[in-house]
Tab-separated table of C-alpha atoms and ligand atoms in Angstrom:
chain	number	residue	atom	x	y	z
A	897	UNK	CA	118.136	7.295	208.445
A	898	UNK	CA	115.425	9.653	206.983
A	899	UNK	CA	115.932	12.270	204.143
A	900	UNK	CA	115.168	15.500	205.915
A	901	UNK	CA	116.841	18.144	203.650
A	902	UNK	CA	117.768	18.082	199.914
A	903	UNK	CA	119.453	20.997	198.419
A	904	UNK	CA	120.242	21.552	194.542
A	905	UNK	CA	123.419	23.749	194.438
A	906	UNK	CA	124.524	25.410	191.032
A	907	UNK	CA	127.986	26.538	190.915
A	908	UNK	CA	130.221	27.629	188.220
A	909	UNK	CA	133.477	27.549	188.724
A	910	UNK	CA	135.080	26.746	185.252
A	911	UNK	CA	132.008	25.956	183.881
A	912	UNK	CA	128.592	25.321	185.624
A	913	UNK	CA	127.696	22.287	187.907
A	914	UNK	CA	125.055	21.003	189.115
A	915	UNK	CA	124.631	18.776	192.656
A	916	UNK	CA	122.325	17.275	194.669
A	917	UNK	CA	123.248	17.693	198.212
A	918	UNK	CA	121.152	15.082	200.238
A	919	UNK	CA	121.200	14.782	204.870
A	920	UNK	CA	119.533	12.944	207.093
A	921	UNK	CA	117.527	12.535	210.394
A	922	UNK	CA	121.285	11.563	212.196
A	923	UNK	CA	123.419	13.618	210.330
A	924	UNK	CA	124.960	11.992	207.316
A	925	UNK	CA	125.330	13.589	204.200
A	926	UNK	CA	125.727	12.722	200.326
A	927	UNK	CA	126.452	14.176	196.886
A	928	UNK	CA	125.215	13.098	193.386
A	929	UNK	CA	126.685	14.705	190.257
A	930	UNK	CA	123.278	16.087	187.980
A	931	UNK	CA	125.233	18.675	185.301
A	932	UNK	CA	123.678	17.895	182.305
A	933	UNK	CA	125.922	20.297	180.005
A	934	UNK	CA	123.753	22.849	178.166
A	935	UNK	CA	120.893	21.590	179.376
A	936	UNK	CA	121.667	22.464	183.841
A	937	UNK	CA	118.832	24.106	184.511
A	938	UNK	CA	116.048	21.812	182.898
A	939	UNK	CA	117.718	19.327	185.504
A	940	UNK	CA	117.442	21.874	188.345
A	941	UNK	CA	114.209	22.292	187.703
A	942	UNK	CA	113.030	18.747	187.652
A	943	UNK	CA	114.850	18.062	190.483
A	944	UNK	CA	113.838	21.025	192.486
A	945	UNK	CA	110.045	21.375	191.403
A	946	UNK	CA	109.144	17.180	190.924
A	947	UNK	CA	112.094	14.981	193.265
A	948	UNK	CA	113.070	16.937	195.830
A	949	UNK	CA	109.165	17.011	197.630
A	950	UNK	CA	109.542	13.383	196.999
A	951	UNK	CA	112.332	12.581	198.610
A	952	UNK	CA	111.943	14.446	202.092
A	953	UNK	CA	110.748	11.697	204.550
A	954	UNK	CA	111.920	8.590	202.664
A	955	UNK	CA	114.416	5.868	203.945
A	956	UNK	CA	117.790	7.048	202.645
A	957	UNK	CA	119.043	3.156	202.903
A	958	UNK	CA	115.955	2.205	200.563
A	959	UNK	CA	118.295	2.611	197.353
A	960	UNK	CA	116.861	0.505	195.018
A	961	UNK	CA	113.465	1.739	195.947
A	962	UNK	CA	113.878	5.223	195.431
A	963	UNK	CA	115.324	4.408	191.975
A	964	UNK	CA	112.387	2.177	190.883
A	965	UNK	CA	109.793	4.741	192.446
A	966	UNK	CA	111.623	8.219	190.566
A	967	UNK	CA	111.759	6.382	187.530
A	968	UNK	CA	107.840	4.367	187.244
A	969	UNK	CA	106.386	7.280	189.073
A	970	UNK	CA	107.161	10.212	186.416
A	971	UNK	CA	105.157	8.063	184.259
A	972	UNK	CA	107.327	9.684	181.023
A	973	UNK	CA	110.668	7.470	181.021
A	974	UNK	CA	113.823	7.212	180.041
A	975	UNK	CA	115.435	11.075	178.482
A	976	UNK	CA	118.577	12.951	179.855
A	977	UNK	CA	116.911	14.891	182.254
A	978	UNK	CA	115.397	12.749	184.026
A	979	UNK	CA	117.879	10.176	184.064
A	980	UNK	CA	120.482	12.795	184.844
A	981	UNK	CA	118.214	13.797	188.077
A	982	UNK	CA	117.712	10.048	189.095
A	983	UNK	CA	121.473	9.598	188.986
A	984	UNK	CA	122.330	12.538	191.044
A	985	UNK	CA	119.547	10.947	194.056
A	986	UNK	CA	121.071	7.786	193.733
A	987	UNK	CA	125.192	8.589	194.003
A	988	UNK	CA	123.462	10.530	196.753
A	989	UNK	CA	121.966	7.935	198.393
A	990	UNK	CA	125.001	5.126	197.928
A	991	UNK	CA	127.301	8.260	199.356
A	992	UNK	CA	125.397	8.183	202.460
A	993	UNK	CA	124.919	4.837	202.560
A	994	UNK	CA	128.623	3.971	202.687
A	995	UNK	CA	129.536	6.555	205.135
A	996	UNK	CA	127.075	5.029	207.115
A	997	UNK	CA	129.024	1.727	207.257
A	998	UNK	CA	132.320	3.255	207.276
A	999	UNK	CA	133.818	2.077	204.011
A	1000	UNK	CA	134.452	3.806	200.140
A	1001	UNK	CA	131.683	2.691	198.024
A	1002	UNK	CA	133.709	0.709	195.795
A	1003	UNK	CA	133.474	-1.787	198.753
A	1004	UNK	CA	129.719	-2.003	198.771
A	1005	UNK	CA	130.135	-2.352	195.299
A	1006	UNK	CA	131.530	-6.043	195.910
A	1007	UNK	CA	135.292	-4.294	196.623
A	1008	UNK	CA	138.182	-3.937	194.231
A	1009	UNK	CA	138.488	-5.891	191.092
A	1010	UNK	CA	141.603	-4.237	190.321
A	1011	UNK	CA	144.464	-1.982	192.166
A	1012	UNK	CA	143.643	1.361	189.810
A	1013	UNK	CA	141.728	2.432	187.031
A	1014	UNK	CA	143.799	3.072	183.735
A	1015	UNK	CA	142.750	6.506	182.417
A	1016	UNK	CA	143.336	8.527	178.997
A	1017	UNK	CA	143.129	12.176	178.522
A	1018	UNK	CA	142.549	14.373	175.056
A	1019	UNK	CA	145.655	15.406	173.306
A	1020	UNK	CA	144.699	17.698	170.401
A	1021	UNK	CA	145.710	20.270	167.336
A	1022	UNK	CA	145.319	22.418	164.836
A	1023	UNK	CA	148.581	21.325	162.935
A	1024	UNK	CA	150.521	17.517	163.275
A	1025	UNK	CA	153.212	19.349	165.365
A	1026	UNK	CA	150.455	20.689	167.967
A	1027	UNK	CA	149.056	17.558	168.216
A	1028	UNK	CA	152.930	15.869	168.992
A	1029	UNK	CA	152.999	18.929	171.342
A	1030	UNK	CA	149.825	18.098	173.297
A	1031	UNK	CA	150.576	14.100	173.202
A	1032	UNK	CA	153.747	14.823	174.864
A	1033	UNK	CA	152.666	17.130	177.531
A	1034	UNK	CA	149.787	14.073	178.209
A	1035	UNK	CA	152.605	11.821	178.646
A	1036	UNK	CA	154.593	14.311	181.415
A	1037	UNK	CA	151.366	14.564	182.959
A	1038	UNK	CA	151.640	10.961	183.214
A	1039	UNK	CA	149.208	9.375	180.992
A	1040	UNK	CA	149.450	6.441	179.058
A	1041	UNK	CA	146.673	5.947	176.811
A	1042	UNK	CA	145.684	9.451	174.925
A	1043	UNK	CA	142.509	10.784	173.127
A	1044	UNK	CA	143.715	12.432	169.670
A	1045	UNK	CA	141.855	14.879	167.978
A	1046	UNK	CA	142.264	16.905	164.975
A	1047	UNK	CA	141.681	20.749	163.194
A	1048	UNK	CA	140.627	19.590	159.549
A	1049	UNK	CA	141.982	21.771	156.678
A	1050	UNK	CA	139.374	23.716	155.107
A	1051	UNK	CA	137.056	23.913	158.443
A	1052	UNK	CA	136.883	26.759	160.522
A	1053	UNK	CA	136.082	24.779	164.073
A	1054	UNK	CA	135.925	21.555	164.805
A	1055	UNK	CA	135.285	19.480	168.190
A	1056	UNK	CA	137.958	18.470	170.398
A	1057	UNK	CA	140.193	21.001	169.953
A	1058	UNK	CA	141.403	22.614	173.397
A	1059	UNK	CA	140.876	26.697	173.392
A	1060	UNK	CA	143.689	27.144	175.310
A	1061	UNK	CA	146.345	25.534	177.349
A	1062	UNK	CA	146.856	26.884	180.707
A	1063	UNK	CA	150.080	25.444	182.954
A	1064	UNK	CA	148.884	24.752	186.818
A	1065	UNK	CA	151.006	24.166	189.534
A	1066	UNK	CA	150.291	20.731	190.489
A	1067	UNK	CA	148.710	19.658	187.378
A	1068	UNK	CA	150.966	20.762	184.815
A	1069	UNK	CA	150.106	22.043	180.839
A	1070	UNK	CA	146.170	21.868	181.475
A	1071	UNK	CA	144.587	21.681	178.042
A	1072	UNK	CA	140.705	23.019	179.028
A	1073	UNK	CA	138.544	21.826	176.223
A	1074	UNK	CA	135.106	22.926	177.877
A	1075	UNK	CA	132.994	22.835	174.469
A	1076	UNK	CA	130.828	24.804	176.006
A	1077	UNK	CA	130.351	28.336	175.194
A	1078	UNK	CA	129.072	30.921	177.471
A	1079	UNK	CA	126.740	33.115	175.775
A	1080	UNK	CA	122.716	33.120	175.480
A	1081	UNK	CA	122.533	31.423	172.473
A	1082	UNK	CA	125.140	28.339	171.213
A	1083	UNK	CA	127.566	28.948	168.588
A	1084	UNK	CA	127.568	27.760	164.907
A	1085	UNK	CA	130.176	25.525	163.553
A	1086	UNK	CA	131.301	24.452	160.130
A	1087	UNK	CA	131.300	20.882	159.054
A	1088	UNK	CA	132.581	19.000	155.932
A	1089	UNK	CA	132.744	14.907	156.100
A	1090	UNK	CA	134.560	14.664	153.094
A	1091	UNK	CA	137.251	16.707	154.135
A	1092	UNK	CA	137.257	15.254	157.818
A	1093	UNK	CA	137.745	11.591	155.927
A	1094	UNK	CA	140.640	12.535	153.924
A	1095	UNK	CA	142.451	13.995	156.977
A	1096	UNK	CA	142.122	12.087	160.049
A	1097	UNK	CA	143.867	8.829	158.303
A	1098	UNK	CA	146.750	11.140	157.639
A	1099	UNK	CA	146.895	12.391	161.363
A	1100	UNK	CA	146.973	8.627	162.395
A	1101	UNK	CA	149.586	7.893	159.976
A	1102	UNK	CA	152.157	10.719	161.337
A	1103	UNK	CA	151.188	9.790	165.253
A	1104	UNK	CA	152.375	6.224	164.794
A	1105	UNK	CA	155.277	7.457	162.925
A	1106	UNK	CA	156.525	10.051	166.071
A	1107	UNK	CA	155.710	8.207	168.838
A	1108	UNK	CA	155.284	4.074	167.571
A	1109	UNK	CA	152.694	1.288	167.471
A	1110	UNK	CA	152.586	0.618	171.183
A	1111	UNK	CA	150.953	3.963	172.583
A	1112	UNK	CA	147.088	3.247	173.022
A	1113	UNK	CA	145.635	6.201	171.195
A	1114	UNK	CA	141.923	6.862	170.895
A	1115	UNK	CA	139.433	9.210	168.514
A	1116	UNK	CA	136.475	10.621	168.733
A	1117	UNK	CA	133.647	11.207	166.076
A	1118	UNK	CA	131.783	12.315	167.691
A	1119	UNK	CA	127.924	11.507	165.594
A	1120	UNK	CA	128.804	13.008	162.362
A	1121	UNK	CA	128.776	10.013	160.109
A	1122	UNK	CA	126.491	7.886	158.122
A	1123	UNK	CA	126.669	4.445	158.531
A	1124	UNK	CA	129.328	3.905	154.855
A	1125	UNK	CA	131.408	7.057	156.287
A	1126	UNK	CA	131.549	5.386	159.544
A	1127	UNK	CA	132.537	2.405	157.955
A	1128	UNK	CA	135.023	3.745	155.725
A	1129	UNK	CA	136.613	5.418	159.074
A	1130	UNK	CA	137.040	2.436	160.973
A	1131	UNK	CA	138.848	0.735	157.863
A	1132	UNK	CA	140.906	3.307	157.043
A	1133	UNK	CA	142.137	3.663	160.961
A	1134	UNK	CA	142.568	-0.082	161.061
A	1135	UNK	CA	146.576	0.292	159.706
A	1136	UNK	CA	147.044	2.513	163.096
A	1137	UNK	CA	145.284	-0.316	165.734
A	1138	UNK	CA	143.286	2.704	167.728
A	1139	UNK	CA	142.138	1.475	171.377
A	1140	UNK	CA	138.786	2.719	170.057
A	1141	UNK	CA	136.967	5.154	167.680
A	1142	UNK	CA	133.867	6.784	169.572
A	1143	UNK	CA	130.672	7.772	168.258
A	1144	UNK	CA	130.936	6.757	164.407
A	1145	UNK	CA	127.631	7.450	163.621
A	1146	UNK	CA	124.288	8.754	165.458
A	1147	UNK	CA	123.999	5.643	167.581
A	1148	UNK	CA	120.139	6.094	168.033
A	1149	UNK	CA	119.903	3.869	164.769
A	1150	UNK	CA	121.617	1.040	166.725
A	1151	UNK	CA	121.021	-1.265	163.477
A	1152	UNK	CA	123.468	1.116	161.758
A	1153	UNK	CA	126.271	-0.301	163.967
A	1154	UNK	CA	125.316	-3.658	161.725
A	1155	UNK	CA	126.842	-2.277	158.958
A	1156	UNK	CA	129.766	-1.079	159.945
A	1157	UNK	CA	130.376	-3.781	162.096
A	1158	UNK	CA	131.005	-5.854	158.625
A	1159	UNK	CA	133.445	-3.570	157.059
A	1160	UNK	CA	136.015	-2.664	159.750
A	1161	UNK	CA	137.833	-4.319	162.772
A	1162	UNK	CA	138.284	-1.070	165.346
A	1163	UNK	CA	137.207	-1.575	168.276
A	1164	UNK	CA	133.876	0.852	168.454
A	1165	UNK	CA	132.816	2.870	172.055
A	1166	UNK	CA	129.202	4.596	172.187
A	1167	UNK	CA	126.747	5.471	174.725
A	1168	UNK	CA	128.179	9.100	176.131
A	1169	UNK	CA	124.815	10.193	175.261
A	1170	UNK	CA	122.437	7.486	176.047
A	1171	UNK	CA	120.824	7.114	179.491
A	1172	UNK	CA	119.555	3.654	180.083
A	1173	UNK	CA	120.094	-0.033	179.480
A	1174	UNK	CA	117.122	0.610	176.543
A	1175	UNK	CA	119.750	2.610	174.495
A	1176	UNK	CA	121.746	-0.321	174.417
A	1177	UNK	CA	119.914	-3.439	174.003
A	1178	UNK	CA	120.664	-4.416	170.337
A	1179	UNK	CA	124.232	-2.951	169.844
A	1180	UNK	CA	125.176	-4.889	172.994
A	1181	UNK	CA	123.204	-7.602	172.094
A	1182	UNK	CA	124.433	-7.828	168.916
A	1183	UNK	CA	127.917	-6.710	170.063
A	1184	UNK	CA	128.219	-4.122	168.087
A	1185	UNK	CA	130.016	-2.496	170.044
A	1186	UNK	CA	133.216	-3.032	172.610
A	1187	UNK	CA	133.257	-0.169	175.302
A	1188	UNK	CA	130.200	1.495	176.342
A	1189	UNK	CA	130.279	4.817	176.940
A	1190	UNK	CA	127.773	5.702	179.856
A	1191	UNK	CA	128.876	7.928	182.856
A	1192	UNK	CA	127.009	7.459	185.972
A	1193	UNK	CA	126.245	11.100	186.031
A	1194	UNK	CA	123.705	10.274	183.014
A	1195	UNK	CA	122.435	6.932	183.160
A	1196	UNK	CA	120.483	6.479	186.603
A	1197	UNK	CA	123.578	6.525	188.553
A	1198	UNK	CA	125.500	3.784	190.280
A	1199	UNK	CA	122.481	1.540	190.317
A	1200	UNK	CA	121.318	1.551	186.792
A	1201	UNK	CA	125.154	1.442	184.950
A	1202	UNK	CA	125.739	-1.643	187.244
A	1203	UNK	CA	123.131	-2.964	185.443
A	1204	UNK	CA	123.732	-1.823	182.405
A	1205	UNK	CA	127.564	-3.075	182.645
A	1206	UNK	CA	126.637	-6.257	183.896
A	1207	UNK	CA	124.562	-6.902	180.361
A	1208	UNK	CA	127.433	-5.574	179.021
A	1209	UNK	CA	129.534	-7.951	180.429
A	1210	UNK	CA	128.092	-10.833	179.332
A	1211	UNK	CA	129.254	-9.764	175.612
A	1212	UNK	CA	132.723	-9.136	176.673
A	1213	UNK	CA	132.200	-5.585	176.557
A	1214	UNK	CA	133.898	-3.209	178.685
A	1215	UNK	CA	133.343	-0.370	180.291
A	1216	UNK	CA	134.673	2.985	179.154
A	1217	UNK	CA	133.221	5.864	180.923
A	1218	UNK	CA	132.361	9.144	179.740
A	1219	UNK	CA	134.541	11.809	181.837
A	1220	UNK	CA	135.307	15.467	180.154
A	1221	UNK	CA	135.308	18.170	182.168
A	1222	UNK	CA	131.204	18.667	182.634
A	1223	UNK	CA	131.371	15.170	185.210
A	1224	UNK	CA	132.237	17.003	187.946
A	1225	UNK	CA	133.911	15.921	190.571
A	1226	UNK	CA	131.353	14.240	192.091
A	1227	UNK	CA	130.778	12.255	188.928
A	1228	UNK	CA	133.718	11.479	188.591
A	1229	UNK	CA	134.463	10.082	191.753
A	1230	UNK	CA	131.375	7.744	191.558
A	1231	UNK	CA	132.320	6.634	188.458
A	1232	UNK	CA	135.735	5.460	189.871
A	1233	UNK	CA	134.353	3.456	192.914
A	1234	UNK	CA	132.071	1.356	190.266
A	1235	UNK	CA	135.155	0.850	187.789
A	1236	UNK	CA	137.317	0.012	190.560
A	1237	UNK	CA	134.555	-3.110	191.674
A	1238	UNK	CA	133.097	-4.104	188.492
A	1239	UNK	CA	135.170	-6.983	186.662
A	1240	UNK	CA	134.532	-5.175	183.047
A	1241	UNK	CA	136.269	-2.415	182.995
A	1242	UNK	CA	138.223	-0.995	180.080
A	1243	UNK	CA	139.333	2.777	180.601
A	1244	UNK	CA	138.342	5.749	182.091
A	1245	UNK	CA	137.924	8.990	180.428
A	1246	UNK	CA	139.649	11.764	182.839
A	1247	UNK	CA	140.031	15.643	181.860
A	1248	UNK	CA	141.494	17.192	184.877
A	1249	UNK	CA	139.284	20.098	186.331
A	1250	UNK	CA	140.508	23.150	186.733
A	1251	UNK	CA	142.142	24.849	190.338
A	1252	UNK	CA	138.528	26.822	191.010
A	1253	UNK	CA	136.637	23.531	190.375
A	1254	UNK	CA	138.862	21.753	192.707
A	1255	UNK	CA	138.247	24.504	195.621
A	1256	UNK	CA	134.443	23.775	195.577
A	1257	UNK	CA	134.911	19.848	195.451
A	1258	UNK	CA	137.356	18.726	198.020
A	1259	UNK	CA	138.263	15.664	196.680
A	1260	UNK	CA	140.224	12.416	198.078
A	1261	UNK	CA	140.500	10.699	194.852
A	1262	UNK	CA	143.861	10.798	193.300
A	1263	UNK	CA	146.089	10.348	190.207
A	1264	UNK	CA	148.979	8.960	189.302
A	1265	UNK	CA	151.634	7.732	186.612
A	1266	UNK	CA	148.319	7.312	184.162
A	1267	UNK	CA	146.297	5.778	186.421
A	1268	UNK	CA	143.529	6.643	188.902
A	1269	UNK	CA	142.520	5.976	192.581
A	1270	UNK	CA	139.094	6.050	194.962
A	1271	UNK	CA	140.893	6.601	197.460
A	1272	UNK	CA	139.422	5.108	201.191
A	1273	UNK	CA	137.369	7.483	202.571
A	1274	UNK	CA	134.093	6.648	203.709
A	1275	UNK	CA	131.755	6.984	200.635
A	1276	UNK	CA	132.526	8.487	197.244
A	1277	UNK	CA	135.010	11.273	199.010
A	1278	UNK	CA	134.486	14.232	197.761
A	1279	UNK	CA	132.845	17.163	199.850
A	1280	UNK	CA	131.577	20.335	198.401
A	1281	UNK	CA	132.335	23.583	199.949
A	1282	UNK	CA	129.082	25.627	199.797
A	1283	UNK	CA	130.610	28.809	200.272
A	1284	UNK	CA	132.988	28.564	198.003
A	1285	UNK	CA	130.469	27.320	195.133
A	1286	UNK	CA	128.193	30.335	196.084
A	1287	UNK	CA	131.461	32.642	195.166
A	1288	UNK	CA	130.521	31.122	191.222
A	1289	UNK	CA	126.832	31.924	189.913
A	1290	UNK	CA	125.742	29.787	186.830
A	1291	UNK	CA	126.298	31.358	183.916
A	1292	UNK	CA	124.763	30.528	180.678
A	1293	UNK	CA	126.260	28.202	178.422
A	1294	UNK	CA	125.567	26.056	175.358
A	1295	UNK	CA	127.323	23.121	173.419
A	1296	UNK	CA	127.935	24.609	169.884
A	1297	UNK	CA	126.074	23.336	166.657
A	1298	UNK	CA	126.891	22.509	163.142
A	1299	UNK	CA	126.057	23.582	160.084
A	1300	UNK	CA	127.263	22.058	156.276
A	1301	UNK	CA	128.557	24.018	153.607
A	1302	UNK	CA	124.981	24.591	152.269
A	1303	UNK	CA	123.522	25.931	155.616
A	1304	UNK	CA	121.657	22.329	156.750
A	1305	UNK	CA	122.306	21.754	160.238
A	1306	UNK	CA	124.789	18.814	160.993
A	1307	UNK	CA	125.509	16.963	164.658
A	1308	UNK	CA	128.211	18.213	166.058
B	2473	CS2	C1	133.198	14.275	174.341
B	2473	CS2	C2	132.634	15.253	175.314
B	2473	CS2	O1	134.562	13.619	176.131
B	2473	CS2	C3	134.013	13.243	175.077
B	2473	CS2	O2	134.075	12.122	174.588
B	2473	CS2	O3	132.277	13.685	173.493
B	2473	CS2	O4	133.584	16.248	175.526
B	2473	CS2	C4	131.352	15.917	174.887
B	2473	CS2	O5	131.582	16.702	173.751
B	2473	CS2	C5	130.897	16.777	176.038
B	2473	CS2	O6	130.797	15.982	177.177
B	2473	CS2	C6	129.559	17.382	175.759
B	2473	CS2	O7	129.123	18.023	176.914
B	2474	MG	MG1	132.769	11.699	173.063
């Protein structure tokens, strides 16, 4: 089973993709997810001009192998891009591997832990009624843990908020919150942490009021805090028992986790932006944290979040995997055979793509009543339909930025 053709294929549908097509000497083929959002074509490229002459010839069964030589052999480690184009070889490579024997990954994977994967999806608003609105529709769609996020008086933009809600046939009120902008050059956004403090309690406050204490509901930070302001966020959520707050604070200073570990009890999920176990060694050492955030997509693929989760696990934390709209399908699906087989898992991100996405990416995956399914087929199960990605040329697109009142950029 010999690698005799590897093909990069850039497609954008609803918003751009990226995918490593991988077949062999006898026929079999794989996918692995590399859409690294913002950032695609740095992850073409290093796939394209420093894997791909690697990988023709090689044993597509040597898994572990061909992770350990990408990664020591670039000499320069760790970084999204590469990680991102290691991942996509490796779902790849476990794709064809488990079409080779016949099964869904999940059941190379040590076979399900667990009938389904609980999922939650990203309610949002510009007012308290839009977000009751948008919680609502989650819950016809069938949801049952949601994502809230808020407008903040005062701000212009904010993250998390959808652009628009569009109603599809077999999906229902679709809120698309692709953050990226297409344009040559990313847009600027406002940003005011004082204001942001003094609302988001509020928002939590009228949530539990419409819709109770039992409905799992989940926010994101997403980086913009100091360590205190973190801090003073998690305590002031604590009367509204969130599933989890994400990405308090910049988690590259993992000590800063210390601190606001000792001033508030909400649970805490990072690591959407990290890309190896090296991001994580203190803050799960330390357990600073109790859902880590990696999607396979961006963290060496299947092989290297095992890993990762299985350190994890032995700090009772769970998994929580990043899964907006950029994981494409093929991410996502990969993502679902290792939550199905690990025994950590906690919840799985899931934005529903959008009807074009869906007609490049057959997929055998499924959904239902809040929860999501593999599925059986042989491998991960989704098949991409090269004609019908060719019909969608990348198109440029970047995440927006922030600045503060005084003009000094911010993370967004
Ligand atoms: C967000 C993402 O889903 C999330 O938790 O943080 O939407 C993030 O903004 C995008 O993936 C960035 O590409
Ligand atoms: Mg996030």
């Amino acid at each position: 089973m010999i690698i005799d053709k590897a093909e990069v294929i850039v497609t954008s549908p609803d918003r751009n993709f990226v995918t490593l097509k991988l077949t062999t000497d006898d026929g079999l083929s794989g996918l692995g997810d590399a859409t690294l959002n913002g950032r695609e074509l740095a992850v073409v490229a290093y796939l394209r001009e420093h894997v791909v002459p690697l990988l023709i010839g090689r044993d597509a069964s040597s898994i572990e192998d061909t992770w350990q030589f990408l990664y020591r052999s670039a000499y320069w480690r760790r970084g999204p891009v590469t990680m991102a184009a290691i991942a996509a070889v490796d779902v790849a490579l476990w794709d064809i591997k488990a079409k080779a024997a016949g099964m869904p990954l999940y059941q190379l994977l040590g076979g399900a832990s667990r009938t389904g994967l609980l999922a939650y999806g990203h309610a949002s608003g510009k007012t308290n009624d839009e977000i009751f609105d948008s919680i609502r529709s989650h819950q016809e769609q069938g949801y049952k843990a949601i994502r809230v996020q808020s407008a903040v008086p005062g701000l212009n933009s904010i993250y998390g908020i959808a652009s628009n809600a569009t109603f599809e046939a077999n999906k229902g009120v679709r809120y698309d919150h692709e953050p990226a902008q297409r344009g040559a050059l990313p847009n600027e956004e406002d940003w005011d942490t004082r204001a942001y403090l003094r609302h988001i309690p509020t928002v939590f406050e009228a949530v539990r009021i419409e819709f109770g204490a039992e409905l799992p509901l989940l926010h994101d930070a997403h980086h913009r805090l100091t360590p205190i302001q973190a801090a003073r966020l998690g305590k002031s959520l604590e009367p509204y028992d969130l599933f989890w707050i994400e990405d308090l604070t910049p988690a590259e200073n993992q000590e800063a986790l210390r601190l606001v570990r000792q001033h508030t009890t909400s649970p805490l999920a990072i690591g959407e932006i990290f890309n190896t176990v090296w991001d994580y060694q203190l803050i799960i050492r330390e357990q600073l944290i109790d859902y880590e955030r990696s999607a396979v997509t961006h963290t060496g693929g299947i092989t290297h979040l095992k890993k990762v989760l299985e350190f994890a696990a032995q700090y009772q934390i769970k998994s929580g995997m990043h899964g907006p709209t950029d994981i494409s399908p093929v991410g996502m699906a990969a993502a679902m055979h290792l939550g199905l087989a690990i025994h950590n898992f906690g919840i799985q991100e899931y934005m529903m793509h959008g009807a074009k996405t869906d007609s490049v990416f057959e997929q055998s995956f499924t959904w239902n009543d809040g929860m999501l399914y593999a599925g059986d087929k042989p491998g991960i199960g989704v098949e991409l339909d090269l004609d019908e990605a060719g019909r969608y040329p990348y198109v440029q697109a970047y995440l927006p930025y922030n600045r503060l009142a005084d003009g000094t950029v911010h993370d967004w």
